[in-house]
Short mmCIF file of C-alpha atoms and ligand atoms in Angstrom, two decimals:
data_model
loop_
_atom_site.label_atom_id
_atom_site.label_comp_id
_atom_site.label_asym_id
_atom_site.label_seq_id
_atom_site.Cartn_x
_atom_site.Cartn_y
_atom_site.Cartn_z
CA UNK K 1 9.98 -57.37 3.31
CA UNK K 2 11.22 -56.45 6.79
CA UNK K 3 11.81 -52.71 6.91
CA UNK K 4 15.04 -51.75 8.62
CA UNK K 5 14.32 -48.04 8.44
CA UNK K 6 17.05 -45.92 9.96
CA UNK K 7 16.46 -45.71 13.69
CA UNK K 8 16.57 -42.24 15.24
CA UNK K 9 15.33 -43.43 18.61
CA UNK K 10 17.07 -41.81 21.49
CA UNK K 11 17.86 -38.58 19.68
CA UNK K 12 16.27 -35.29 20.62
CA UNK K 13 13.98 -33.71 18.02
CA UNK K 14 16.53 -31.11 16.99
CA UNK K 15 19.23 -33.76 16.77
CA UNK K 16 17.03 -35.93 14.61
CA UNK K 17 16.58 -33.01 12.26
CA UNK K 18 20.30 -32.45 12.13
CA UNK K 19 20.98 -36.10 11.55
CA UNK K 20 18.30 -36.49 8.91
CA UNK K 21 19.64 -33.44 7.11
CA UNK K 22 23.13 -34.82 7.30
CA UNK K 23 22.07 -38.20 5.96
CA UNK K 24 20.14 -36.62 3.13
CA UNK K 25 22.76 -34.10 2.08
CA UNK K 26 23.37 -34.01 -1.63
CA UNK K 27 26.22 -35.93 -3.11
CA UNK K 28 26.81 -39.59 -2.89
CA UNK K 29 28.61 -40.93 0.06
CA UNK K 30 30.59 -43.90 0.82
CA UNK K 31 32.72 -46.38 -0.83
CA UNK K 32 35.80 -47.65 0.62
CA UNK K 33 39.23 -47.65 2.09
CA UNK K 34 40.28 -49.33 5.32
CA UNK K 35 40.44 -52.47 7.28
CA UNK K 36 37.22 -54.45 7.12
CA UNK K 37 38.03 -55.91 10.51
CA UNK K 38 35.53 -55.69 13.34
CA UNK K 39 36.40 -55.14 17.03
CA UNK K 40 36.80 -58.87 17.64
CA UNK K 41 39.51 -59.01 14.95
CA UNK K 42 41.99 -56.67 16.63
CA UNK K 43 43.26 -55.65 20.03
CA UNK K 44 41.12 -53.08 21.89
CA UNK K 45 43.75 -50.32 21.67
CA UNK K 46 43.95 -50.60 17.88
CA UNK K 47 40.18 -50.80 17.52
CA UNK K 48 39.88 -47.63 19.60
CA UNK K 49 42.23 -45.88 17.16
CA UNK K 50 40.45 -46.97 13.99
CA UNK K 51 36.80 -47.35 14.89
CA UNK K 52 35.81 -43.79 13.97
CA UNK K 53 38.35 -43.25 11.21
CA UNK K 54 36.65 -43.46 7.80
CA UNK K 55 39.85 -44.41 5.98
CA UNK K 56 41.24 -46.97 8.44
CA UNK K 57 37.98 -48.82 9.07
CA UNK K 58 35.71 -49.90 6.26
CA UNK K 59 32.81 -49.96 8.68
CA UNK K 60 33.54 -46.43 9.94
CA UNK K 61 33.41 -44.98 6.45
CA UNK K 62 29.67 -45.54 6.39
CA UNK K 63 29.28 -43.22 9.38
CA UNK K 64 32.17 -40.81 9.69
CA UNK K 65 33.57 -37.98 7.62
CA UNK K 66 37.01 -36.54 7.14
CA UNK K 67 38.10 -33.10 6.11
CA UNK K 68 41.37 -31.96 4.66
CA UNK K 69 42.79 -28.47 5.03
CA UNK K 70 45.19 -27.33 2.33
CA UNK K 71 47.85 -25.69 4.49
CA UNK K 72 50.98 -27.38 3.10
CA UNK K 73 51.69 -26.19 -0.45
CA UNK K 74 55.42 -26.93 -0.61
CA UNK K 75 56.73 -30.28 -1.77
CA UNK K 76 60.23 -31.75 -1.77
CA UNK K 77 59.84 -34.21 -4.63
CA UNK K 78 58.30 -34.35 -8.08
CA UNK K 79 56.03 -37.23 -9.01
CA UNK K 80 55.28 -37.70 -12.69
CA UNK K 81 51.55 -37.94 -11.89
CA UNK K 82 51.27 -34.64 -10.03
CA UNK K 83 50.65 -31.08 -11.13
CA UNK K 84 49.60 -28.93 -8.20
CA UNK K 85 48.85 -25.92 -10.40
CA UNK K 86 45.82 -27.62 -11.86
CA UNK K 87 42.56 -26.85 -10.06
CA UNK K 88 39.04 -27.77 -10.96
CA UNK K 89 36.26 -27.99 -8.39
CA UNK K 90 34.91 -31.04 -10.22
CA UNK K 91 38.23 -32.79 -10.22
CA UNK K 92 38.87 -35.16 -7.41
CA UNK K 93 42.40 -36.37 -6.97
CA UNK K 94 45.19 -35.78 -4.49
CA UNK K 95 47.18 -32.57 -4.84
CA UNK K 96 44.22 -30.58 -6.18
CA UNK K 97 42.74 -27.71 -4.15
CA UNK K 98 40.64 -24.61 -4.65
CA UNK K 99 42.11 -22.41 -1.90
CA UNK K 100 45.16 -22.55 0.30
CA UNK K 101 44.82 -21.72 3.98
CA UNK K 102 46.90 -20.32 6.80
CA UNK K 103 46.88 -22.47 9.96
CA UNK K 104 44.63 -19.90 11.68
CA UNK K 105 42.07 -19.94 8.86
CA UNK K 106 42.27 -23.69 8.68
CA UNK K 107 41.42 -24.00 12.38
CA UNK K 108 38.46 -21.63 11.91
CA UNK K 109 37.24 -23.70 8.99
CA UNK K 110 37.51 -26.96 10.96
CA UNK K 111 35.28 -25.51 13.70
CA UNK K 112 32.74 -24.30 11.14
CA UNK K 113 32.62 -27.74 9.54
CA UNK K 114 32.42 -29.55 12.89
CA UNK K 115 29.41 -27.39 13.81
CA UNK K 116 27.60 -28.31 10.58
CA UNK K 117 28.69 -31.88 9.83
CA UNK K 118 28.22 -34.05 12.92
CA UNK K 119 29.86 -37.00 11.16
CA UNK K 120 33.24 -35.22 11.16
CA UNK K 121 35.77 -37.33 13.05
CA UNK K 122 39.13 -36.74 11.34
CA UNK K 123 41.19 -33.78 10.22
CA UNK K 124 43.76 -34.78 7.64
CA UNK K 125 46.53 -32.76 6.06
CA UNK K 126 47.29 -34.14 2.63
CA UNK K 127 48.97 -31.27 0.89
CA UNK K 128 48.47 -29.89 -1.65
CA UNK K 129 52.24 -30.36 -1.28
CA UNK K 130 53.87 -32.53 1.37
CA UNK K 131 52.62 -32.22 4.95
CA UNK K 132 55.92 -33.35 6.50
CA UNK K 133 58.09 -31.09 4.33
CA UNK K 134 55.84 -28.08 5.04
CA UNK K 135 56.00 -29.12 8.67
CA UNK K 136 55.75 -25.74 10.42
CA UNK K 137 52.32 -25.10 8.92
CA UNK K 138 51.14 -28.67 9.44
CA UNK K 139 52.19 -28.69 13.09
CA UNK K 140 50.69 -25.28 13.84
CA UNK K 141 47.37 -26.28 12.26
CA UNK K 142 47.22 -29.47 14.30
CA UNK K 143 48.10 -27.54 17.46
CA UNK K 144 45.34 -24.97 16.96
CA UNK K 145 42.72 -27.58 16.12
CA UNK K 146 43.65 -29.87 18.99
CA UNK K 147 43.38 -26.94 21.41
CA UNK K 148 39.74 -26.35 20.47
CA UNK K 149 38.51 -29.77 19.31
CA UNK K 150 40.52 -32.32 21.27
CA UNK K 151 38.38 -35.27 20.14
CA UNK K 152 39.04 -34.78 16.42
CA UNK K 153 41.57 -37.34 15.19
CA UNK K 154 44.61 -35.86 13.46
CA UNK K 155 45.96 -37.58 10.40
CA UNK K 156 48.59 -36.79 7.83
CA UNK K 157 49.70 -38.02 4.46
CA UNK K 158 53.27 -37.66 3.24
CA UNK K 159 55.80 -39.00 0.78
CA UNK K 160 58.02 -39.80 3.79
CA UNK K 161 61.19 -38.03 2.66
CA UNK K 162 61.08 -35.41 5.42
CA UNK K 163 59.18 -37.44 7.99
CA UNK K 164 61.91 -39.02 10.16
CA UNK K 165 62.79 -35.62 11.70
CA UNK K 166 59.19 -35.11 12.84
CA UNK K 167 58.21 -38.47 14.27
CA UNK K 168 58.84 -37.28 17.84
CA UNK K 169 56.54 -34.31 17.22
CA UNK K 170 53.87 -36.73 16.06
CA UNK K 171 54.22 -38.63 19.32
CA UNK K 172 53.98 -35.41 21.34
CA UNK K 173 50.77 -34.49 19.53
CA UNK K 174 49.23 -37.96 19.94
CA UNK K 175 48.92 -38.42 16.20
CA UNK K 176 48.35 -42.08 15.55
CA UNK K 177 47.52 -42.23 11.84
CA UNK K 178 50.07 -41.55 9.12
CA UNK K 179 49.80 -42.32 5.43
CA UNK K 180 53.03 -42.90 3.51
CA UNK K 181 52.91 -42.91 -0.27
CA UNK K 182 55.26 -45.68 -1.38
CA UNK K 183 55.22 -46.50 -5.07
CA UNK K 184 58.34 -48.65 -5.21
CA UNK K 185 60.94 -50.49 -3.17
CA UNK K 186 63.30 -50.81 -6.14
CA UNK K 187 64.98 -47.47 -6.95
CA UNK K 188 65.25 -48.51 -10.62
CA UNK K 189 61.44 -48.47 -10.74
CA UNK K 190 61.51 -45.14 -8.91
CA UNK K 191 63.49 -43.48 -11.70
CA UNK K 192 60.43 -43.82 -13.94
CA UNK K 193 58.17 -42.11 -11.39
CA UNK K 194 60.34 -39.42 -9.76
CA UNK K 195 62.40 -37.06 -11.96
CA UNK K 196 63.90 -35.35 -8.91
CA UNK K 197 63.84 -34.89 -5.15
CA UNK K 198 65.10 -32.04 -2.96
CA UNK K 199 67.11 -33.40 -0.05
CA UNK K 200 69.65 -31.83 2.31
CA UNK K 201 69.54 -28.52 0.44
CA UNK K 202 70.27 -30.14 -2.88
CA UNK K 203 68.25 -31.19 -5.88
CA UNK K 204 68.99 -34.81 -6.79
CA UNK K 205 67.95 -36.75 -9.85
CA UNK K 206 68.03 -40.24 -11.34
CA UNK K 207 68.91 -43.31 -9.35
CA UNK K 208 70.41 -41.29 -6.49
CA UNK K 209 67.07 -39.50 -5.97
CA UNK K 210 65.05 -42.72 -5.96
CA UNK K 211 67.52 -44.49 -3.67
CA UNK K 212 67.40 -41.73 -1.07
CA UNK K 213 63.60 -41.54 -1.27
CA UNK K 214 63.30 -45.31 -0.83
CA UNK K 215 65.65 -45.38 2.16
CA UNK K 216 63.83 -42.51 3.86
CA UNK K 217 60.43 -44.09 3.22
CA UNK K 218 61.54 -47.37 4.79
CA UNK K 219 63.08 -45.47 7.72
CA UNK K 220 59.79 -43.58 8.20
CA UNK K 221 57.77 -46.77 8.15
CA UNK K 222 60.05 -48.46 10.67
CA UNK K 223 60.08 -45.46 13.03
CA UNK K 224 56.31 -45.10 12.96
CA UNK K 225 55.71 -48.80 13.51
CA UNK K 226 58.18 -48.94 16.42
CA UNK K 227 56.25 -46.14 18.10
CA UNK K 228 52.82 -47.73 17.63
CA UNK K 229 51.61 -45.18 15.08
CA UNK K 230 49.30 -46.84 12.54
CA UNK K 231 50.65 -46.58 9.02
CA UNK K 232 48.63 -46.81 5.87
CA UNK K 233 50.72 -47.13 2.74
CA UNK K 234 49.26 -45.58 -0.40
CA UNK K 235 50.59 -46.79 -3.75
CA UNK K 236 49.65 -45.44 -7.15
CA UNK K 237 49.27 -48.27 -9.66
CA UNK K 238 50.93 -47.27 -12.94
CA UNK K 239 50.51 -49.88 -15.69
CA UNK K 240 53.81 -50.93 -17.24
CA UNK K 241 55.83 -49.11 -14.58
CA UNK K 242 55.08 -50.45 -11.11
CA UNK K 243 51.95 -52.60 -11.48
CA UNK K 244 53.65 -55.97 -11.05
CA UNK K 245 56.20 -54.48 -8.67
CA UNK K 246 53.44 -53.47 -6.23
CA UNK K 247 53.13 -57.12 -5.20
CA UNK K 248 56.66 -56.84 -3.79
CA UNK K 249 55.81 -53.51 -2.20
CA UNK K 250 52.78 -55.11 -0.54
CA UNK K 251 54.92 -57.89 0.98
CA UNK K 252 57.62 -55.53 2.15
CA UNK K 253 55.30 -53.04 3.85
CA UNK K 254 53.49 -55.88 5.58
CA UNK K 255 56.83 -57.19 6.85
CA UNK K 256 57.61 -53.73 8.20
CA UNK K 257 54.31 -53.46 10.04
CA UNK K 258 52.03 -51.35 7.83
CA UNK K 259 48.43 -51.53 9.07
CA UNK K 260 46.88 -51.12 5.60
CA UNK K 261 47.92 -50.94 1.99
CA UNK K 262 45.84 -48.77 -0.32
CA UNK K 263 46.56 -49.44 -4.00
CA UNK K 264 45.05 -46.60 -6.01
CA UNK K 265 44.66 -46.36 -9.78
CA UNK K 266 46.72 -43.70 -11.56
CA UNK K 267 44.50 -40.78 -12.62
CA UNK K 268 45.99 -39.46 -15.82
CA UNK K 269 44.77 -37.20 -18.61
CA UNK K 270 46.60 -34.68 -20.85
CA UNK K 271 44.55 -31.76 -19.47
CA UNK K 272 46.02 -32.37 -16.01
CA UNK K 273 49.36 -31.19 -17.36
CA UNK K 274 51.30 -33.94 -15.59
CA UNK K 275 54.26 -35.72 -17.17
CA UNK K 276 52.30 -38.96 -17.31
CA UNK K 277 49.20 -37.18 -18.65
CA UNK K 278 51.14 -35.48 -21.43
CA UNK K 279 52.99 -38.70 -22.29
CA UNK K 280 49.71 -40.59 -22.62
CA UNK K 281 50.47 -42.91 -19.71
CA UNK K 282 47.19 -44.64 -18.95
CA UNK K 283 45.73 -45.64 -15.60
CA UNK K 284 44.73 -49.23 -14.86
CA UNK K 285 41.28 -50.60 -15.68
CA UNK K 286 39.00 -51.67 -12.84
CA UNK K 287 39.72 -55.29 -13.78
CA UNK K 288 43.51 -54.77 -13.66
CA UNK K 289 43.24 -53.12 -10.27
CA UNK K 290 41.10 -55.94 -8.90
CA UNK K 291 43.50 -58.54 -10.30
CA UNK K 292 46.40 -56.91 -8.49
CA UNK K 293 44.39 -56.58 -5.29
CA UNK K 294 43.42 -60.26 -5.49
CA UNK K 295 47.05 -61.21 -6.08
CA UNK K 296 48.01 -59.33 -2.89
CA UNK K 297 45.79 -61.60 -0.75
CA UNK K 298 47.81 -62.81 2.22
CA UNK K 299 50.04 -59.73 2.22
CA UNK K 300 49.29 -56.41 3.91
CA UNK K 301 45.56 -55.78 4.47
CA UNK K 302 44.13 -53.86 1.57
CA UNK K 303 42.01 -50.75 1.76
CA UNK K 304 39.47 -50.76 -1.04
CA UNK K 305 37.26 -47.81 -0.21
CA UNK K 306 39.67 -44.97 -0.99
CA UNK K 307 38.15 -42.04 -2.90
CA UNK K 308 41.45 -40.38 -3.88
CA UNK K 309 40.41 -37.21 -2.11
CA UNK K 310 41.32 -33.69 -3.01
CA UNK K 311 43.66 -31.96 -0.57
CA UNK K 312 40.69 -29.82 0.60
CA UNK K 313 37.96 -32.50 0.61
CA UNK K 314 35.16 -32.22 3.19
CA UNK K 315 32.52 -34.82 4.06
CA UNK K 316 31.90 -38.54 3.93
CA UNK K 317 34.26 -40.40 1.61
CA UNK K 318 32.80 -40.17 -1.86
CA UNK K 319 31.13 -36.84 -1.31
CA UNK K 320 32.83 -33.49 -1.35
CA UNK K 321 31.11 -30.63 0.44
CA UNK K 322 34.16 -28.38 0.24
CA UNK K 323 32.31 -25.76 -1.78
CA UNK K 324 29.95 -25.17 1.18
CA UNK K 325 32.88 -24.18 3.37
CA UNK K 326 35.09 -21.88 1.32
CA UNK K 327 36.65 -19.18 3.52
CA UNK K 328 34.27 -16.47 2.27
CA UNK K 329 31.44 -18.55 3.76
CA UNK K 330 33.16 -19.21 7.10
CA UNK K 331 32.27 -16.56 9.75
CA UNK K 332 35.10 -14.45 11.21
CA UNK K 333 34.24 -15.70 14.68
CA UNK K 334 33.24 -19.31 15.20
CA UNK K 335 32.69 -21.07 18.48
CA UNK K 336 32.69 -24.82 18.65
CA UNK K 337 29.42 -26.42 19.72
CA UNK K 338 30.06 -30.10 20.53
CA UNK K 339 26.37 -31.03 21.05
CA UNK K 340 25.57 -32.26 17.53
CA UNK K 341 28.69 -34.39 17.24
CA UNK K 342 28.18 -35.95 20.67
CA UNK K 343 24.56 -36.83 19.85
CA UNK K 344 25.60 -38.25 16.52
CA UNK K 345 28.31 -40.42 18.09
CA UNK K 346 25.81 -41.87 20.56
CA UNK K 347 23.46 -42.68 17.70
CA UNK K 348 26.22 -44.33 15.66
CA UNK K 349 27.28 -46.52 18.57
CA UNK K 350 23.77 -48.03 18.68
CA UNK K 351 23.26 -48.11 14.94
CA UNK K 352 26.49 -49.94 14.10
CA UNK K 353 25.70 -52.62 16.70
CA UNK K 354 22.24 -53.14 15.16
CA UNK K 355 23.77 -53.34 11.72
CA UNK K 356 26.43 -55.83 12.77
CA UNK K 357 23.83 -58.04 14.43
CA UNK K 358 21.57 -57.98 11.36
CA UNK K 359 24.51 -58.77 9.06
CA UNK K 360 25.62 -61.66 11.31
CA UNK K 361 22.13 -63.21 11.22
CA UNK K 362 21.98 -62.99 7.42
CA UNK K 363 25.51 -64.39 7.06
CA UNK K 364 24.92 -67.33 9.38
CA UNK K 365 21.74 -68.29 7.54
CA UNK K 366 23.44 -67.98 4.17
CA UNK K 367 26.46 -70.01 5.31
CA UNK K 368 24.21 -72.78 6.51
CA UNK K 369 22.05 -72.95 3.42
CA UNK K 370 24.21 -72.18 0.41
CA UNK K 371 26.38 -74.75 -1.27
CA UNK K 372 30.11 -73.89 -1.32
CA UNK K 373 30.28 -74.14 -5.07
CA UNK K 374 27.47 -71.63 -5.70
CA UNK K 375 28.78 -68.87 -7.96
CA UNK K 376 29.36 -65.41 -6.44
CA UNK K 377 27.29 -62.40 -7.47
CA UNK K 378 28.40 -58.79 -7.87
CA UNK K 379 25.81 -56.34 -6.58
CA UNK K 380 25.97 -52.54 -6.90
CA UNK K 381 24.47 -50.33 -4.20
CA UNK K 382 23.39 -46.69 -4.29
CA UNK K 383 24.03 -45.21 -0.85
CA UNK K 384 24.55 -41.86 0.83
CA UNK K 385 26.13 -43.49 3.88
CA UNK K 386 25.04 -45.04 7.15
CA UNK K 387 25.45 -48.53 5.66
CA UNK K 388 21.94 -48.29 4.16
CA UNK K 389 20.46 -48.43 0.67
CA UNK K 390 19.27 -44.87 0.78
CA UNK K 391 19.98 -43.17 -2.53
CA UNK K 392 17.89 -42.65 -5.67
CA UNK K 393 19.49 -44.35 -8.68
CA UNK K 394 19.42 -41.10 -10.61
CA UNK K 395 21.29 -39.22 -7.87
CA UNK K 396 24.15 -41.68 -7.54
CA UNK K 397 27.53 -40.47 -8.73
CA UNK K 398 29.13 -43.73 -7.66
CA UNK K 399 28.09 -47.20 -6.58
CA UNK K 400 29.48 -49.44 -3.87
CA UNK K 401 30.14 -52.92 -5.21
CA UNK K 402 29.61 -56.00 -3.03
CA UNK K 403 30.48 -59.57 -3.79
CA UNK K 404 28.29 -62.24 -2.21
CA UNK K 405 28.78 -65.98 -2.13
CA UNK K 406 28.50 -68.82 0.34
CA UNK K 407 31.31 -67.28 2.42
CA UNK K 408 29.37 -64.06 2.98
CA UNK K 409 29.02 -60.48 1.79
CA UNK K 410 32.16 -58.48 1.10
CA UNK K 411 32.73 -54.94 -0.03
CA UNK K 412 34.88 -55.06 -3.18
CA UNK K 413 35.29 -51.53 -4.47
CA UNK K 414 33.36 -48.50 -5.65
CA UNK K 415 32.75 -47.45 -9.22
CA UNK K 416 32.29 -43.82 -10.12
CA UNK K 417 29.98 -42.58 -12.81
CA UNK K 418 28.52 -39.29 -13.97
CA UNK K 419 25.39 -38.04 -12.36
CA UNK K 420 23.08 -38.94 -15.21
CA UNK K 421 19.99 -37.36 -13.66
CA UNK K 422 20.49 -33.62 -13.31
CA UNK K 423 17.59 -31.62 -11.89
CA UNK K 424 15.29 -34.61 -12.22
CA UNK K 425 15.67 -35.06 -15.97
CA UNK K 426 17.37 -38.14 -17.25
CA UNK K 427 19.88 -37.80 -20.04
CA UNK K 428 20.26 -40.84 -22.20
CA UNK K 429 23.98 -40.51 -22.87
CA UNK K 430 24.72 -40.30 -19.17
CA UNK K 431 22.62 -43.37 -18.49
CA UNK K 432 24.68 -45.17 -21.08
CA UNK K 433 27.79 -44.18 -19.14
CA UNK K 434 26.26 -45.51 -15.93
CA UNK K 435 25.44 -48.79 -17.64
CA UNK K 436 29.01 -49.00 -18.87
CA UNK K 437 30.25 -48.31 -15.35
CA UNK K 438 28.13 -51.22 -14.12
CA UNK K 439 29.59 -53.73 -16.57
CA UNK K 440 29.73 -57.19 -15.01
CA UNK K 441 27.24 -56.25 -12.30
CA UNK K 442 24.28 -58.53 -11.84
CA UNK K 443 21.92 -56.43 -9.72
CA UNK K 444 21.66 -52.87 -8.49
CA UNK K 445 20.00 -51.96 -5.21
CA UNK K 446 18.76 -48.40 -4.78
CA UNK K 447 16.14 -46.47 -2.80
CA UNK K 448 14.17 -45.60 -5.94
CA UNK K 449 14.41 -45.84 -9.69
CA UNK K 450 12.22 -44.73 -12.59
CA UNK K 451 10.70 -47.11 -15.14
CA UNK K 452 12.85 -45.92 -18.06
CA UNK K 453 16.27 -46.47 -16.49
CA UNK K 454 15.04 -49.73 -14.98
CA UNK K 455 14.10 -50.97 -18.45
CA UNK K 456 17.39 -49.83 -19.98
CA UNK K 457 19.31 -51.57 -17.21
CA UNK K 458 17.27 -54.72 -17.73
CA UNK K 459 18.12 -54.62 -21.43
CA UNK K 460 21.79 -54.55 -20.40
CA UNK K 461 21.25 -57.59 -18.16
CA UNK K 462 21.20 -55.69 -14.85
CA UNK K 463 18.22 -56.02 -12.55
CA UNK K 464 17.39 -52.87 -10.55
CA UNK K 465 15.65 -53.48 -7.23
CA UNK K 466 14.16 -50.83 -4.95
CA UNK K 467 12.34 -53.20 -2.58
CA UNK K 468 15.14 -52.96 -0.02
CA UNK K 469 15.07 -49.16 0.25
CA UNK K 470 16.60 -47.93 3.54
CA UNK K 471 17.58 -51.42 4.68
CA UNK K 472 21.12 -52.38 5.70
CA UNK K 473 23.30 -53.13 2.72
CA UNK K 474 24.65 -56.50 3.84
CA UNK K 475 21.28 -57.94 4.81
CA UNK K 476 19.71 -56.82 1.53
CA UNK K 477 22.59 -58.18 -0.56
CA UNK K 478 22.35 -61.46 1.28
CA UNK K 479 18.56 -61.57 0.73
CA UNK K 480 18.97 -61.00 -3.01
CA UNK K 481 21.55 -63.78 -3.16
CA UNK K 482 19.31 -66.19 -1.28
CA UNK K 483 16.36 -65.38 -3.54
CA UNK K 484 18.48 -66.04 -6.64
CA UNK K 485 19.61 -69.35 -5.23
CA UNK K 486 16.00 -70.30 -4.50
CA UNK K 487 16.50 -70.26 -0.74
CA UNK K 488 13.81 -69.09 1.68
CA UNK K 489 14.06 -65.48 2.89
CA UNK K 490 15.57 -64.78 6.32
CA UNK K 491 13.53 -62.49 8.52
CA UNK K 492 16.31 -60.28 9.94
CA UNK K 493 15.61 -58.49 13.18
CA UNK K 494 14.63 -54.90 12.64
CA UNK K 495 16.72 -52.10 14.12
FE1 CLF T 1 42.81 -37.83 4.78
FE2 CLF T 1 44.31 -39.79 4.12
FE3 CLF T 1 43.98 -39.25 6.63
FE4 CLF T 1 42.02 -40.30 5.23
S1 CLF T 1 42.11 -39.52 3.13
S2 CLF T 1 44.97 -37.94 5.19
S3 CLF T 1 43.96 -41.26 5.71
S4 CLF T 1 41.90 -38.54 6.60
FE5 CLF T 1 41.23 -41.73 2.79
FE6 CLF T 1 41.05 -39.91 0.95
FE7 CLF T 1 41.83 -42.31 0.30
FE8 CLF T 1 43.39 -40.77 1.69
S5 CLF T 1 39.86 -41.77 1.11
S6 CLF T 1 42.78 -40.36 -0.34
S7 CLF T 1 42.93 -42.90 2.09
FE1 SF4 T 2 52.60 -34.06 -5.78
FE2 SF4 T 2 52.42 -35.36 -3.46
FE3 SF4 T 2 54.17 -36.17 -5.34
FE4 SF4 T 2 54.59 -33.89 -3.98
S1 SF4 T 2 54.57 -35.98 -3.14
S2 SF4 T 2 54.80 -34.19 -6.20
S3 SF4 T 2 52.48 -33.14 -3.74
S4 SF4 T 2 51.91 -36.20 -5.47
#
């Protein structure tokens, strides 16, 4: 087996330590949202905007982290899936936070995180209310952060109702990533999602509320697109309410120039205290979500690696290190030290080229050797990031799912599961949950796995393989596929 062990060549000793620590930090990383396009698939200016943004580039999410600061508590609409009073550190969904920050504290926290997490590339403001409605705080936070860390990308997420008034400010601040949450383009559908909005000093309900919201969202999208700001549209998939309608939304936002469309499953439970949760409105199954995503092929590019982050999330997508950076742990005085981030960026530039080259070799060989009609395989991967198979099965709280066939290896989605192995001791019921999570999966690739879980997985028809530990995901997935099809192994070049 060729060993593509992560290459730290070119880093100083202290930087290697930092990097190794970062790569081995607890918590699972990765999964996906963002364009899967590579530099050759887009114009250089767009690539420059997305290449280090973990949400806008599927490739970047293996290497770069985002953080959110919860500076914008006020919101101007009510969504039936939102209750901002609910807070649980183990809960991970938009609108949920543990502590709200002033712009000054937020800027201090960003510096503290940037000094500790070299992967940090983006600061996002995603609530816990609406970043455009609570604009004064959002703008001041961005101003303070940009003053001290000019290379951090600024990003915001909004429902769009208050955005048109602030688009010129966005241009002045060089903000080139905005997420608009658009759940409908038909106000009739909107009446089932939004009980009210607050607009022009007045609370509005029913069809009037949804019509105004729709018009303002379309206006926001048009204004951003005209100005060259990349727009990602987030839509919450709500079975029986807007699931089929989201096909129309996908077409419309593509027509209006959205860069990406991120269709997210509704997260709904009675204990969240939301209208939908209390009414028993269910979220979609993984299969329903995939069916909708497949049906959207040909429309706006889909992001499939979204982790539905908390409004105070910190770290690689899929991990949340927010509890390491609560304000009581952030020093009163922090000075930004760019050295670690600069070293990390240099390392990533080399590493992603190596990875791309290795994946291209594997793909070309597979294309040439595998019959078109060969059935695809679904392979789950345990990873902490870096595009490598580098996580112990028992430590994985989610798996990245790849589909491989004669056309190549593609990231499909991530599946979350409980951490069945706590403190090194397996718990049978949690393993059962993991096995359920992996339904339909043929093979799992991980850095290590014990005999007991391996046997239980085998009994469920899932083969667990640790022979590709620390190799690139795509090359390993391709190798497994070739082996299953009885094709000779490809000796990929080592990094
Ligand atoms: Fe945050 Fe959103 Fe910016 Fe990313 S998240 S404001 S674009 S920096 Fe990313 Fe999190 Fe999904 Fe959002 S994974 S919820 S898509
Ligand atoms: Fe909650 Fe966001 Fe909807 Fe406001 S726009 S109600 S913060 S989900």
